[in-house]
């Protein structure tokens, strides 16, 4: 079984996490678990509470998924949290971020000199968190070595389908998209939400 | 505040519920709460656990959202559950179903002689639950009086954006779609996932 370790924190963006979870769960050989620093119920920015298991119990050798959301604005200043996230990211086989989840990963330094993207409506803030990242302003998602970063909220689903296409094949990704009746935006370089001035 | 009462049950489909919740939560005057028959943690078909409040505490005058998922296969035979759901649906201002959530509402009889749709991959099963419903085989979502029924999983997001367009205006729906960087499938009558033989 391939492990998908989803990192939740107070005021995470619900769909950033649950869109990818829905997709990964459709694959027979992937096992999704929600984690948080101390375990227990975690409240999303939408007020929905999800049950989690503490970081201590993670087997980090798998796919680490980091959602965005309001909560990231606080966590970029929490060094203790970031050092744990950095360690989990180093040990993960792949790291996937959605939306402003990229700000957390950027703050660990692991995106330095790498190409990455994030939510277009929060772009300038995320960019300000770490200017040593090669931020891509027009991309639905970006792959850089073993790190996938996606644009805002729904883009996380497109990215995870892209991840499945890369690891398995395009047909499997298309089949999952069909199962959830999702119009997969297949091209990572076409970004209808990029802010062009 | 407009209340959005989301009904969860064991093995509900995660994105059926969380896609609409993400969208409704972006509107300042809507308040989303998750309910279940007895309250407590409810496990989705994906193994994710969400906290809920018991049916007893619902103020049903609002929007009732019924997701689909494997759990519906069991609940269509649970008369006690269905009679509670029927009462909540009668008292609701609007009832919205996603995917096989339509099977539950159909079984209450409230869709009799009404047009409705559901997941295209589960269509024949849902149809068999109640043949007195005017099942629409090609539709992203269907509006019939105060009842909205959507096709599978992701279609729930399109339907909720359509609901917002109907109640408020198209521009607000488009703005929310842009905020979550979602390519809204705007036309309820165009269904790329209909099974045409």
mmCIF file of C-alpha atoms in Angstrom:
data_model
loop_
_atom_site.group_PDB
_atom_site.id
_atom_site.type_symbol
_atom_site.label_atom_id
_atom_site.label_comp_id
_atom_site.label_asym_id
_atom_site.label_seq_id
_atom_site.Cartn_x
_atom_site.Cartn_y
_atom_site.Cartn_z
ATOM 1 C CA UNK A 1 0.000 0.000 0.000
ATOM 2 C CA UNK A 2 1.187 3.500 -0.836
ATOM 3 C CA UNK A 3 0.625 5.882 2.040
ATOM 4 C CA UNK A 4 -0.897 9.310 1.493
ATOM 5 C CA UNK A 5 -0.256 11.380 4.620
ATOM 6 C CA UNK A 6 -2.515 14.423 4.655
ATOM 7 C CA UNK A 7 -1.399 17.224 6.990
ATOM 8 C CA UNK A 8 -4.266 19.145 8.600
ATOM 9 C CA UNK A 9 -4.065 22.220 10.822
ATOM 10 C CA UNK A 10 -6.526 24.720 12.251
ATOM 11 C CA UNK A 11 -8.189 26.731 9.437
ATOM 12 C CA UNK A 12 -6.974 24.537 6.595
ATOM 13 C CA UNK A 13 -8.970 24.896 3.370
ATOM 14 C CA UNK A 14 -11.425 22.004 3.259
ATOM 15 C CA UNK A 15 -11.428 21.261 -0.470
ATOM 16 C CA UNK A 16 -7.617 21.558 -0.708
ATOM 17 C CA UNK A 17 -7.478 18.390 1.394
ATOM 18 C CA UNK A 18 -10.702 16.561 0.555
ATOM 19 C CA UNK A 19 -10.481 16.901 -3.240
ATOM 20 C CA UNK A 20 -7.136 15.054 -3.354
ATOM 21 C CA UNK A 21 -8.343 12.567 -0.683
ATOM 22 C CA UNK A 22 -11.405 11.728 -2.792
ATOM 23 C CA UNK A 23 -9.171 11.022 -5.787
ATOM 24 C CA UNK A 24 -6.426 9.031 -4.031
ATOM 25 C CA UNK A 25 -9.049 6.919 -2.247
ATOM 26 C CA UNK A 26 -10.346 5.683 -5.598
ATOM 27 C CA UNK A 27 -7.061 3.862 -6.212
ATOM 28 C CA UNK A 28 -7.011 0.402 -4.647
ATOM 29 C CA UNK A 29 -3.348 0.569 -3.590
ATOM 30 C CA UNK A 30 -3.317 3.977 -1.885
ATOM 31 C CA UNK A 31 -4.151 4.470 1.785
ATOM 32 C CA UNK A 32 -5.049 7.960 2.976
ATOM 33 C CA UNK A 33 -4.661 9.103 6.599
ATOM 34 C CA UNK A 34 -5.175 12.561 8.098
ATOM 35 C CA UNK A 35 -2.539 13.797 10.528
ATOM 36 C CA UNK A 36 -2.052 16.906 12.638
ATOM 37 C CA UNK A 37 0.661 18.036 15.033
ATOM 38 C CA UNK A 38 -1.079 16.700 18.140
ATOM 39 C CA UNK A 39 -3.923 14.621 16.683
ATOM 40 C CA UNK A 40 -7.621 14.995 17.526
ATOM 41 C CA UNK A 41 -10.281 17.079 15.842
ATOM 42 C CA UNK A 42 -9.040 19.793 13.500
ATOM 43 C CA UNK A 43 -11.388 22.565 12.352
ATOM 44 C CA UNK A 44 -11.173 23.723 8.750
ATOM 45 C CA UNK A 45 -11.577 27.368 7.708
ATOM 46 C CA UNK A 46 -15.167 26.355 6.861
ATOM 47 C CA UNK A 47 -15.887 25.162 10.416
ATOM 48 C CA UNK A 48 -15.925 21.461 9.509
ATOM 49 C CA UNK A 49 -14.084 19.222 11.962
ATOM 50 C CA UNK A 50 -11.985 16.267 10.795
ATOM 51 C CA UNK A 51 -10.453 13.615 13.005
ATOM 52 C CA UNK A 52 -6.645 13.275 12.847
ATOM 53 C CA UNK A 53 -3.782 11.193 14.187
ATOM 54 C CA UNK A 54 -0.658 12.860 15.724
ATOM 55 C CA UNK A 55 2.547 13.515 13.733
ATOM 56 C CA UNK A 56 4.367 11.095 16.067
ATOM 57 C CA UNK A 57 2.549 8.167 14.451
ATOM 58 C CA UNK A 58 3.351 9.040 10.815
ATOM 59 C CA UNK A 59 5.355 6.699 8.682
ATOM 60 C CA UNK A 60 6.687 9.507 6.456
ATOM 61 C CA UNK A 61 7.826 7.282 3.583
ATOM 62 C CA UNK A 62 4.963 7.990 1.235
ATOM 63 C CA UNK A 63 3.150 10.937 -0.243
ATOM 64 C CA UNK A 64 2.898 14.023 1.942
ATOM 65 C CA UNK A 65 -0.035 16.284 1.072
ATOM 66 C CA UNK A 66 -0.035 19.850 2.441
ATOM 67 C CA UNK A 67 -3.228 21.875 1.915
ATOM 68 C CA UNK A 68 -3.501 25.652 2.124
ATOM 69 C CA UNK A 69 -5.966 27.877 3.903
ATOM 70 C CA UNK A 70 -6.033 30.780 6.338
ATOM 71 C CA UNK A 71 -4.149 28.702 8.906
ATOM 72 C CA UNK A 72 -0.967 28.891 6.823
ATOM 73 C CA UNK A 73 -0.672 32.625 7.569
ATOM 74 C CA UNK A 74 -0.017 31.790 11.217
ATOM 75 C CA UNK A 75 2.067 28.665 10.652
ATOM 76 C CA UNK A 76 4.704 30.365 8.472
ATOM 77 C CA UNK A 77 5.858 32.033 11.706
ATOM 78 C CA UNK A 78 5.857 28.857 13.799
ATOM 79 C CA UNK A 79 9.426 27.553 13.685
ATOM 80 C CA UNK A 80 8.717 24.456 15.730
ATOM 81 C CA UNK A 81 5.902 23.448 13.393
ATOM 82 C CA UNK A 82 7.968 24.170 10.299
ATOM 83 C CA UNK A 83 10.897 22.072 11.498
ATOM 84 C CA UNK A 84 8.581 19.093 11.918
ATOM 85 C CA UNK A 85 7.060 19.712 8.493
ATOM 86 C CA UNK A 86 10.534 20.001 6.967
ATOM 87 C CA UNK A 87 11.588 16.661 8.434
ATOM 88 C CA UNK A 88 8.399 14.964 7.190
ATOM 89 C CA UNK A 89 8.942 16.492 3.743
ATOM 90 C CA UNK A 90 12.566 15.320 3.568
ATOM 91 C CA UNK A 91 11.576 11.768 4.434
ATOM 92 C CA UNK A 92 8.563 11.695 2.079
ATOM 93 C CA UNK A 93 8.845 10.052 -1.301
ATOM 94 C CA UNK A 94 6.736 12.856 -2.822
ATOM 95 C CA UNK A 95 5.490 16.146 -1.424
ATOM 96 C CA UNK A 96 2.309 17.674 -2.855
ATOM 97 C CA UNK A 97 1.055 21.127 -1.886
ATOM 98 C CA UNK A 98 -2.267 22.751 -2.734
ATOM 99 C CA UNK A 99 -2.874 26.502 -2.760
ATOM 100 C CA UNK A 100 -1.044 28.324 0.068
ATOM 101 C CA UNK A 101 0.288 25.002 1.369
ATOM 102 C CA UNK A 102 3.221 26.021 -0.863
ATOM 103 C CA UNK A 103 3.955 28.882 1.558
ATOM 104 C CA UNK A 104 4.625 26.395 4.360
ATOM 105 C CA UNK A 105 6.903 24.255 2.217
ATOM 106 C CA UNK A 106 8.650 27.382 0.890
ATOM 107 C CA UNK A 107 9.318 28.552 4.433
ATOM 108 C CA UNK A 108 11.146 25.286 5.229
ATOM 109 C CA UNK A 109 13.662 26.155 2.486
ATOM 110 C CA UNK A 110 12.999 22.927 0.565
ATOM 111 C CA UNK A 111 11.649 24.835 -2.439
ATOM 112 C CA UNK A 112 14.728 27.062 -2.746
ATOM 113 C CA UNK A 113 15.833 27.371 -6.386
ATOM 114 C CA UNK A 114 12.926 25.111 -7.392
ATOM 115 C CA UNK A 115 10.020 26.026 -9.635
ATOM 116 C CA UNK A 116 6.691 26.140 -7.768
ATOM 117 C CA UNK A 117 3.239 27.681 -7.930
ATOM 118 C CA UNK A 118 0.381 28.582 -5.600
ATOM 119 C CA UNK A 119 -3.057 30.215 -5.455
ATOM 120 C CA UNK A 120 -3.238 33.147 -7.846
ATOM 121 C CA UNK A 121 -5.266 35.294 -5.422
ATOM 122 C CA UNK A 122 -2.614 34.834 -2.693
ATOM 123 C CA UNK A 123 0.382 34.926 -5.025
ATOM 124 C CA UNK A 124 2.095 38.066 -3.757
ATOM 125 C CA UNK A 125 1.852 36.932 -0.128
ATOM 126 C CA UNK A 126 3.244 33.459 -0.828
ATOM 127 C CA UNK A 127 6.032 34.997 -2.931
ATOM 128 C CA UNK A 128 6.932 37.292 -0.029
ATOM 129 C CA UNK A 129 7.377 34.268 2.271
ATOM 130 C CA UNK A 130 10.425 33.105 0.299
ATOM 131 C CA UNK A 131 11.792 34.897 -2.737
ATOM 132 C CA UNK A 132 14.440 32.225 -3.366
ATOM 133 C CA UNK A 133 11.758 30.017 -4.919
ATOM 134 C CA UNK A 134 11.261 30.225 -8.694
ATOM 135 C CA UNK A 135 7.561 31.118 -8.430
ATOM 136 C CA UNK A 136 5.621 30.333 -11.615
ATOM 137 C CA UNK A 137 2.786 32.813 -12.160
ATOM 138 C CA UNK A 138 0.970 30.889 -14.853
ATOM 139 C CA UNK A 139 0.583 27.204 -14.064
ATOM 140 C CA UNK A 140 -2.207 24.937 -12.917
ATOM 141 C CA UNK A 141 0.481 22.877 -11.210
ATOM 142 C CA UNK A 142 4.281 22.575 -11.303
ATOM 143 C CA UNK A 143 6.473 19.491 -10.903
ATOM 144 C CA UNK A 144 9.990 20.006 -9.598
ATOM 145 C CA UNK A 145 11.926 16.832 -8.763
ATOM 146 C CA UNK A 146 9.691 15.009 -6.253
ATOM 147 C CA UNK A 147 7.642 18.092 -5.349
ATOM 148 C CA UNK A 148 4.274 18.954 -6.881
ATOM 149 C CA UNK A 149 2.800 22.385 -6.128
ATOM 150 C CA UNK A 150 -0.642 23.373 -7.348
ATOM 151 C CA UNK A 151 -2.544 26.559 -7.802
ATOM 152 C CA UNK A 152 -5.676 27.330 -5.720
ATOM 153 C CA UNK A 153 -8.165 24.918 -4.151
ATOM 154 C CA UNK A 154 -9.661 22.999 -7.127
ATOM 155 C CA UNK A 155 -6.268 22.880 -8.831
ATOM 156 C CA UNK A 156 -5.265 20.329 -6.207
ATOM 157 C CA UNK A 157 -7.571 17.784 -7.856
ATOM 158 C CA UNK A 158 -6.059 18.461 -11.272
ATOM 159 C CA UNK A 159 -2.579 18.087 -9.806
ATOM 160 C CA UNK A 160 -3.371 14.769 -8.106
ATOM 161 C CA UNK A 161 -4.825 13.430 -11.360
ATOM 162 C CA UNK A 162 -1.598 14.630 -13.035
ATOM 163 C CA UNK A 163 0.417 12.866 -10.330
ATOM 164 C CA UNK A 164 -1.486 9.631 -11.022
ATOM 165 C CA UNK A 165 -0.879 10.061 -14.758
ATOM 166 C CA UNK A 166 2.866 10.522 -14.091
ATOM 167 C CA UNK A 167 3.197 7.566 -11.703
ATOM 168 C CA UNK A 168 0.791 5.213 -13.481
ATOM 169 C CA UNK A 169 -0.745 6.318 -16.765
ATOM 170 C CA UNK A 170 -3.033 8.883 -18.282
ATOM 171 C CA UNK A 171 -5.812 6.324 -18.726
ATOM 172 C CA UNK A 172 -6.010 5.589 -14.998
ATOM 173 C CA UNK A 173 -6.188 9.309 -14.225
ATOM 174 C CA UNK A 174 -8.941 9.721 -16.801
ATOM 175 C CA UNK A 175 -10.842 6.770 -15.377
ATOM 176 C CA UNK A 176 -10.788 8.248 -11.864
ATOM 177 C CA UNK A 177 -11.896 11.631 -13.234
ATOM 178 C CA UNK A 178 -14.788 9.885 -14.989
ATOM 179 C CA UNK A 179 -15.768 8.039 -11.794
ATOM 180 C CA UNK A 180 -16.130 11.331 -9.949
ATOM 181 C CA UNK A 181 -17.613 13.014 -13.059
ATOM 182 C CA UNK A 182 -14.866 15.604 -12.936
ATOM 183 C CA UNK A 183 -13.787 17.648 -15.949
ATOM 184 C CA UNK A 184 -10.071 17.173 -15.470
ATOM 185 C CA UNK A 185 -8.017 20.185 -16.505
ATOM 186 C CA UNK A 186 -5.194 18.053 -17.925
ATOM 187 C CA UNK A 187 -2.594 20.589 -19.004
ATOM 188 C CA UNK A 188 -0.487 21.874 -16.077
ATOM 189 C CA UNK A 189 0.750 24.839 -18.119
ATOM 190 C CA UNK A 190 -2.658 26.246 -19.017
ATOM 191 C CA UNK A 191 -3.912 28.390 -16.155
ATOM 192 C CA UNK A 192 -7.255 30.110 -16.627
ATOM 193 C CA UNK A 193 -6.882 31.825 -13.255
ATOM 194 C CA UNK A 194 -3.469 33.433 -13.753
ATOM 195 C CA UNK A 195 -3.646 37.164 -13.200
ATOM 196 C CA UNK A 196 -2.375 38.735 -16.387
ATOM 197 C CA UNK A 197 -1.755 42.432 -16.164
ATOM 198 C CA UNK B 1 -27.986 33.726 8.226
ATOM 199 C CA UNK B 2 -29.137 31.051 5.797
ATOM 200 C CA UNK B 3 -28.628 27.593 7.232
ATOM 201 C CA UNK B 4 -27.080 24.821 5.135
ATOM 202 C CA UNK B 5 -27.770 21.520 6.898
ATOM 203 C CA UNK B 6 -25.492 18.807 5.533
ATOM 204 C CA UNK B 7 -26.634 15.248 6.232
ATOM 205 C CA UNK B 8 -23.784 12.776 6.789
ATOM 206 C CA UNK B 9 -24.020 9.001 7.283
ATOM 207 C CA UNK B 10 -21.582 6.126 7.401
ATOM 208 C CA UNK B 11 -19.861 5.684 4.001
ATOM 209 C CA UNK B 12 -21.035 8.977 2.522
ATOM 210 C CA UNK B 13 -18.961 10.180 -0.447
ATOM 211 C CA UNK B 14 -16.519 12.770 0.886
ATOM 212 C CA UNK B 15 -16.447 15.197 -2.053
ATOM 213 C CA UNK B 16 -20.250 15.062 -2.471
ATOM 214 C CA UNK B 17 -20.441 16.853 0.877
ATOM 215 C CA UNK B 18 -17.202 18.842 1.068
ATOM 216 C CA UNK B 19 -17.347 20.347 -2.444
ATOM 217 C CA UNK B 20 -20.703 22.041 -1.719
ATOM 218 C CA UNK B 21 -19.565 22.959 1.825
ATOM 219 C CA UNK B 22 -16.464 24.690 0.434
ATOM 220 C CA UNK B 23 -18.649 26.734 -1.915
ATOM 221 C CA UNK B 24 -21.434 27.665 0.523
ATOM 222 C CA UNK B 25 -18.851 28.672 3.141
ATOM 223 C CA UNK B 26 -17.501 31.340 0.798
ATOM 224 C CA UNK B 27 -20.798 33.250 1.070
ATOM 225 C CA UNK B 28 -20.891 35.546 4.079
ATOM 226 C CA UNK B 29 -24.556 34.926 4.875
ATOM 227 C CA UNK B 30 -24.611 31.114 4.754
ATOM 228 C CA UNK B 31 -23.842 28.934 7.750
ATOM 229 C CA UNK B 32 -22.961 25.285 7.175
ATOM 230 C CA UNK B 33 -23.397 22.566 9.810
ATOM 231 C CA UNK B 34 -22.908 18.806 9.481
ATOM 232 C CA UNK B 35 -25.590 16.575 10.998
ATOM 233 C CA UNK B 36 -26.092 12.845 11.372
ATOM 234 C CA UNK B 37 -28.843 10.723 12.886
ATOM 235 C CA UNK B 38 -27.168 10.420 16.285
ATOM 236 C CA UNK B 39 -24.313 12.920 16.050
ATOM 237 C CA UNK B 40 -20.630 12.179 16.691
ATOM 238 C CA UNK B 41 -17.925 11.129 14.267
ATOM 239 C CA UNK B 42 -19.105 9.858 10.886
ATOM 240 C CA UNK B 43 -16.720 7.962 8.617
ATOM 241 C CA UNK B 44 -16.861 8.643 4.884
ATOM 242 C CA UNK B 45 -16.413 5.933 2.255
ATOM 243 C CA UNK B 46 -12.810 7.216 2.059
ATOM 244 C CA UNK B 47 -12.185 6.565 5.758
ATOM 245 C CA UNK B 48 -12.131 10.250 6.713
ATOM 246 C CA UNK B 49 -14.035 11.081 9.907
ATOM 247 C CA UNK B 50 -16.129 14.236 10.247
ATOM 248 C CA UNK B 51 -17.718 15.527 13.420
ATOM 249 C CA UNK B 52 -21.520 15.919 13.368
ATOM 250 C CA UNK B 53 -24.426 17.145 15.489
ATOM 251 C CA UNK B 54 -27.562 14.958 15.987
ATOM 252 C CA UNK B 55 -30.728 15.328 13.858
ATOM 253 C CA UNK B 56 -32.604 16.363 17.020
ATOM 254 C CA UNK B 57 -30.772 19.687 17.026
ATOM 255 C CA UNK B 58 -31.509 20.661 13.388
ATOM 256 C CA UNK B 59 -33.494 23.741 12.587
ATOM 257 C CA UNK B 60 -34.741 22.326 9.270
ATOM 258 C CA UNK B 61 -35.842 25.662 7.777
ATOM 259 C CA UNK B 62 -32.936 26.150 5.445
ATOM 260 C CA UNK B 63 -31.079 24.240 2.758
ATOM 261 C CA UNK B 64 -30.858 20.487 3.230
ATOM 262 C CA UNK B 65 -27.891 18.892 1.431
ATOM 263 C CA UNK B 66 -27.902 15.116 0.962
ATOM 264 C CA UNK B 67 -24.690 13.558 -0.402
ATOM 265 C CA UNK B 68 -24.404 10.129 -1.999
ATOM 266 C CA UNK B 69 -21.954 7.307 -1.449
ATOM 267 C CA UNK B 70 -21.928 3.605 -0.670
ATOM 268 C CA UNK B 71 -23.876 4.226 2.530
ATOM 269 C CA UNK B 72 -27.013 5.059 0.543
ATOM 270 C CA UNK B 73 -27.304 1.422 -0.575
ATOM 271 C CA UNK B 74 -28.040 0.439 3.016
ATOM 272 C CA UNK B 75 -30.121 3.463 3.965
ATOM 273 C CA UNK B 76 -32.716 3.005 1.192
ATOM 274 C CA UNK B 77 -33.914 0.010 3.227
ATOM 275 C CA UNK B 78 -33.969 1.810 6.571
ATOM 276 C CA UNK B 79 -37.546 3.034 7.019
ATOM 277 C CA UNK B 80 -36.885 4.787 10.301
ATOM 278 C CA UNK B 81 -34.028 6.773 8.777
ATOM 279 C CA UNK B 82 -36.042 7.613 5.671
ATOM 280 C CA UNK B 83 -38.998 8.895 7.652
ATOM 281 C CA UNK B 84 -36.699 11.325 9.498
ATOM 282 C CA UNK B 85 -35.118 12.401 6.215
ATOM 283 C CA UNK B 86 -38.554 12.876 4.680
ATOM 284 C CA UNK B 87 -39.652 15.129 7.529
ATOM 285 C CA UNK B 88 -36.455 17.195 7.302
ATOM 286 C CA UNK B 89 -36.926 17.489 3.527
ATOM 287 C CA UNK B 90 -40.549 18.609 3.862
ATOM 288 C CA UNK B 91 -39.596 21.319 6.336
ATOM 289 C CA UNK B 92 -36.548 22.480 4.345
ATOM 290 C CA UNK B 93 -36.754 25.548 2.151
ATOM 291 C CA UNK B 94 -34.617 23.796 -0.478
ATOM 292 C CA UNK B 95 -33.385 20.213 -0.789
ATOM 293 C CA UNK B 96 -30.159 19.546 -2.713
ATOM 294 C CA UNK B 97 -28.910 16.040 -3.470
ATOM 295 C CA UNK B 98 -25.560 14.990 -4.930
ATOM 296 C CA UNK B 99 -24.943 11.695 -6.710
ATOM 297 C CA UNK B 100 -26.827 8.762 -5.114
ATOM 298 C CA UNK B 101 -28.191 11.084 -2.434
ATOM 299 C CA UNK B 102 -31.064 11.253 -4.924
ATOM 300 C CA UNK B 103 -31.843 7.594 -4.180
ATOM 301 C CA UNK B 104 -32.576 8.460 -0.542
ATOM 302 C CA UNK B 105 -34.820 11.360 -1.456
ATOM 303 C CA UNK B 106 -36.531 9.256 -4.143
ATOM 304 C CA UNK B 107 -37.264 6.536 -1.588
ATOM 305 C CA UNK B 108 -39.113 9.050 0.630
ATOM 306 C CA UNK B 109 -41.566 9.611 -2.247
ATOM 307 C CA UNK B 110 -40.888 13.344 -2.386
ATOM 308 C CA UNK B 111 -39.481 13.082 -5.917
ATOM 309 C CA UNK B 112 -42.549 11.280 -7.301
ATOM 310 C CA UNK B 113 -43.591 12.736 -10.667
ATOM 311 C CA UNK B 114 -40.674 15.187 -10.427
ATOM 312 C CA UNK B 115 -37.709 15.443 -12.784
ATOM 313 C CA UNK B 116 -34.425 14.432 -11.126
ATOM 314 C CA UNK B 117 -30.958 13.152 -11.945
ATOM 315 C CA UNK B 118 -28.139 11.238 -10.264
ATOM 316 C CA UNK B 119 -24.689 9.709 -10.849
ATOM 317 C CA UNK B 120 -24.459 8.267 -14.332
ATOM 318 C CA UNK B 121 -22.478 5.209 -13.189
ATOM 319 C CA UNK B 122 -25.176 4.334 -10.614
ATOM 320 C CA UNK B 123 -28.115 5.376 -12.757
ATOM 321 C CA UNK B 124 -29.856 2.026 -13.162
ATOM 322 C CA UNK B 125 -29.676 1.296 -9.435
ATOM 323 C CA UNK B 126 -31.067 4.700 -8.435
ATOM 324 C CA UNK B 127 -33.811 4.350 -11.059
ATOM 325 C CA UNK B 128 -34.762 0.959 -9.603
ATOM 326 C CA UNK B 129 -35.267 2.525 -6.160
ATOM 327 C CA UNK B 130 -38.272 4.503 -7.396
ATOM 328 C CA UNK B 131 -39.586 4.374 -10.951
ATOM 329 C CA UNK B 132 -42.233 7.041 -10.286
ATOM 330 C CA UNK B 133 -39.529 9.689 -10.562
ATOM 331 C CA UNK B 134 -38.956 11.310 -13.965
ATOM 332 C CA UNK B 135 -35.261 10.388 -14.099
ATOM 333 C CA UNK B 136 -33.270 12.562 -16.486
ATOM 334 C CA UNK B 137 -30.403 10.633 -18.086
ATOM 335 C CA UNK B 138 -28.529 13.601 -19.514
ATOM 336 C CA UNK B 139 -28.191 16.469 -17.068
ATOM 337 C CA UNK B 140 -25.433 17.904 -14.924
ATOM 338 C CA UNK B 141 -28.162 18.930 -12.495
ATOM 339 C CA UNK B 142 -31.962 19.253 -12.500
ATOM 340 C CA UNK B 143 -34.171 21.785 -10.738
ATOM 341 C CA UNK B 144 -37.707 20.730 -9.890
ATOM 342 C CA UNK B 145 -39.667 23.113 -7.685
ATOM 343 C CA UNK B 146 -37.488 23.545 -4.567
ATOM 344 C CA UNK B 147 -35.456 20.385 -5.197
ATOM 345 C CA UNK B 148 -32.049 20.347 -6.898
ATOM 346 C CA UNK B 149 -30.574 16.960 -7.830
ATOM 347 C CA UNK B 150 -27.096 16.645 -9.306
ATOM 348 C CA UNK B 151 -25.159 14.047 -11.179
ATOM 349 C CA UNK B 152 -22.068 12.363 -9.662
ATOM 350 C CA UNK B 153 -19.624 13.744 -7.082
ATOM 351 C CA UNK B 154 -18.089 16.833 -8.763
ATOM 352 C CA UNK B 155 -21.441 17.750 -10.283
ATOM 353 C CA UNK B 156 -22.516 18.761 -6.776
ATOM 354 C CA UNK B 157 -20.187 21.768 -6.980
ATOM 355 C CA UNK B 158 -21.629 22.802 -10.344
ATOM 356 C CA UNK B 159 -25.152 22.460 -8.939
ATOM 357 C CA UNK B 160 -24.393 24.569 -5.849
ATOM 358 C CA UNK B 161 -22.888 27.286 -8.049
ATOM 359 C CA UNK B 162 -26.071 27.038 -10.144
ATOM 360 C CA UNK B 163 -28.156 27.307 -6.971
ATOM 361 C CA UNK B 164 -26.252 30.479 -6.018
ATOM 362 C CA UNK B 165 -26.792 31.878 -9.526
ATOM 363 C CA UNK B 166 -30.548 31.167 -9.222
ATOM 364 C CA UNK B 167 -30.932 32.630 -5.719
ATOM 365 C CA UNK B 168 -28.507 35.538 -6.111
ATOM 366 C CA UNK B 169 -26.911 36.131 -9.501
ATOM 367 C CA UNK B 170 -24.579 34.582 -12.030
ATOM 368 C CA UNK B 171 -21.805 37.031 -11.158
ATOM 369 C CA UNK B 172 -21.678 35.913 -7.519
ATOM 370 C CA UNK B 173 -21.494 32.263 -8.603
ATOM 371 C CA UNK B 174 -18.681 33.119 -11.007
ATOM 372 C CA UNK B 175 -16.831 35.028 -8.326
ATOM 373 C CA UNK B 176 -16.947 32.064 -5.933
ATOM 374 C CA UNK B 177 -15.799 29.730 -8.720
ATOM 375 C CA UNK B 178 -12.875 32.072 -9.381
ATOM 376 C CA UNK B 179 -11.963 32.180 -5.682
ATOM 377 C CA UNK B 180 -11.614 28.413 -5.601
ATOM 378 C CA UNK B 181 -10.074 28.388 -9.102
ATOM 379 C CA UNK B 182 -12.810 26.060 -10.289
ATOM 380 C CA UNK B 183 -13.823 25.709 -13.917
ATOM 381 C CA UNK B 184 -17.550 25.900 -13.334
ATOM 382 C CA UNK B 185 -19.577 23.754 -15.720
ATOM 383 C CA UNK B 186 -22.377 26.322 -16.015
ATOM 384 C CA UNK B 187 -24.946 24.616 -18.211
ATOM 385 C CA UNK B 188 -27.106 22.117 -16.273
ATOM 386 C CA UNK B 189 -28.292 20.483 -19.503
ATOM 387 C CA UNK B 190 -24.859 19.642 -20.909
ATOM 388 C CA UNK B 191 -23.652 16.398 -19.388
ATOM 389 C CA UNK B 192 -20.289 15.086 -20.552
ATOM 390 C CA UNK B 193 -20.722 11.964 -18.406
ATOM 391 C CA UNK B 194 -24.108 10.796 -19.674
ATOM 392 C CA UNK B 195 -23.941 7.255 -20.972
ATOM 393 C CA UNK B 196 -25.159 7.399 -24.547
ATOM 394 C CA UNK B 197 -25.711 4.046 -26.152
#
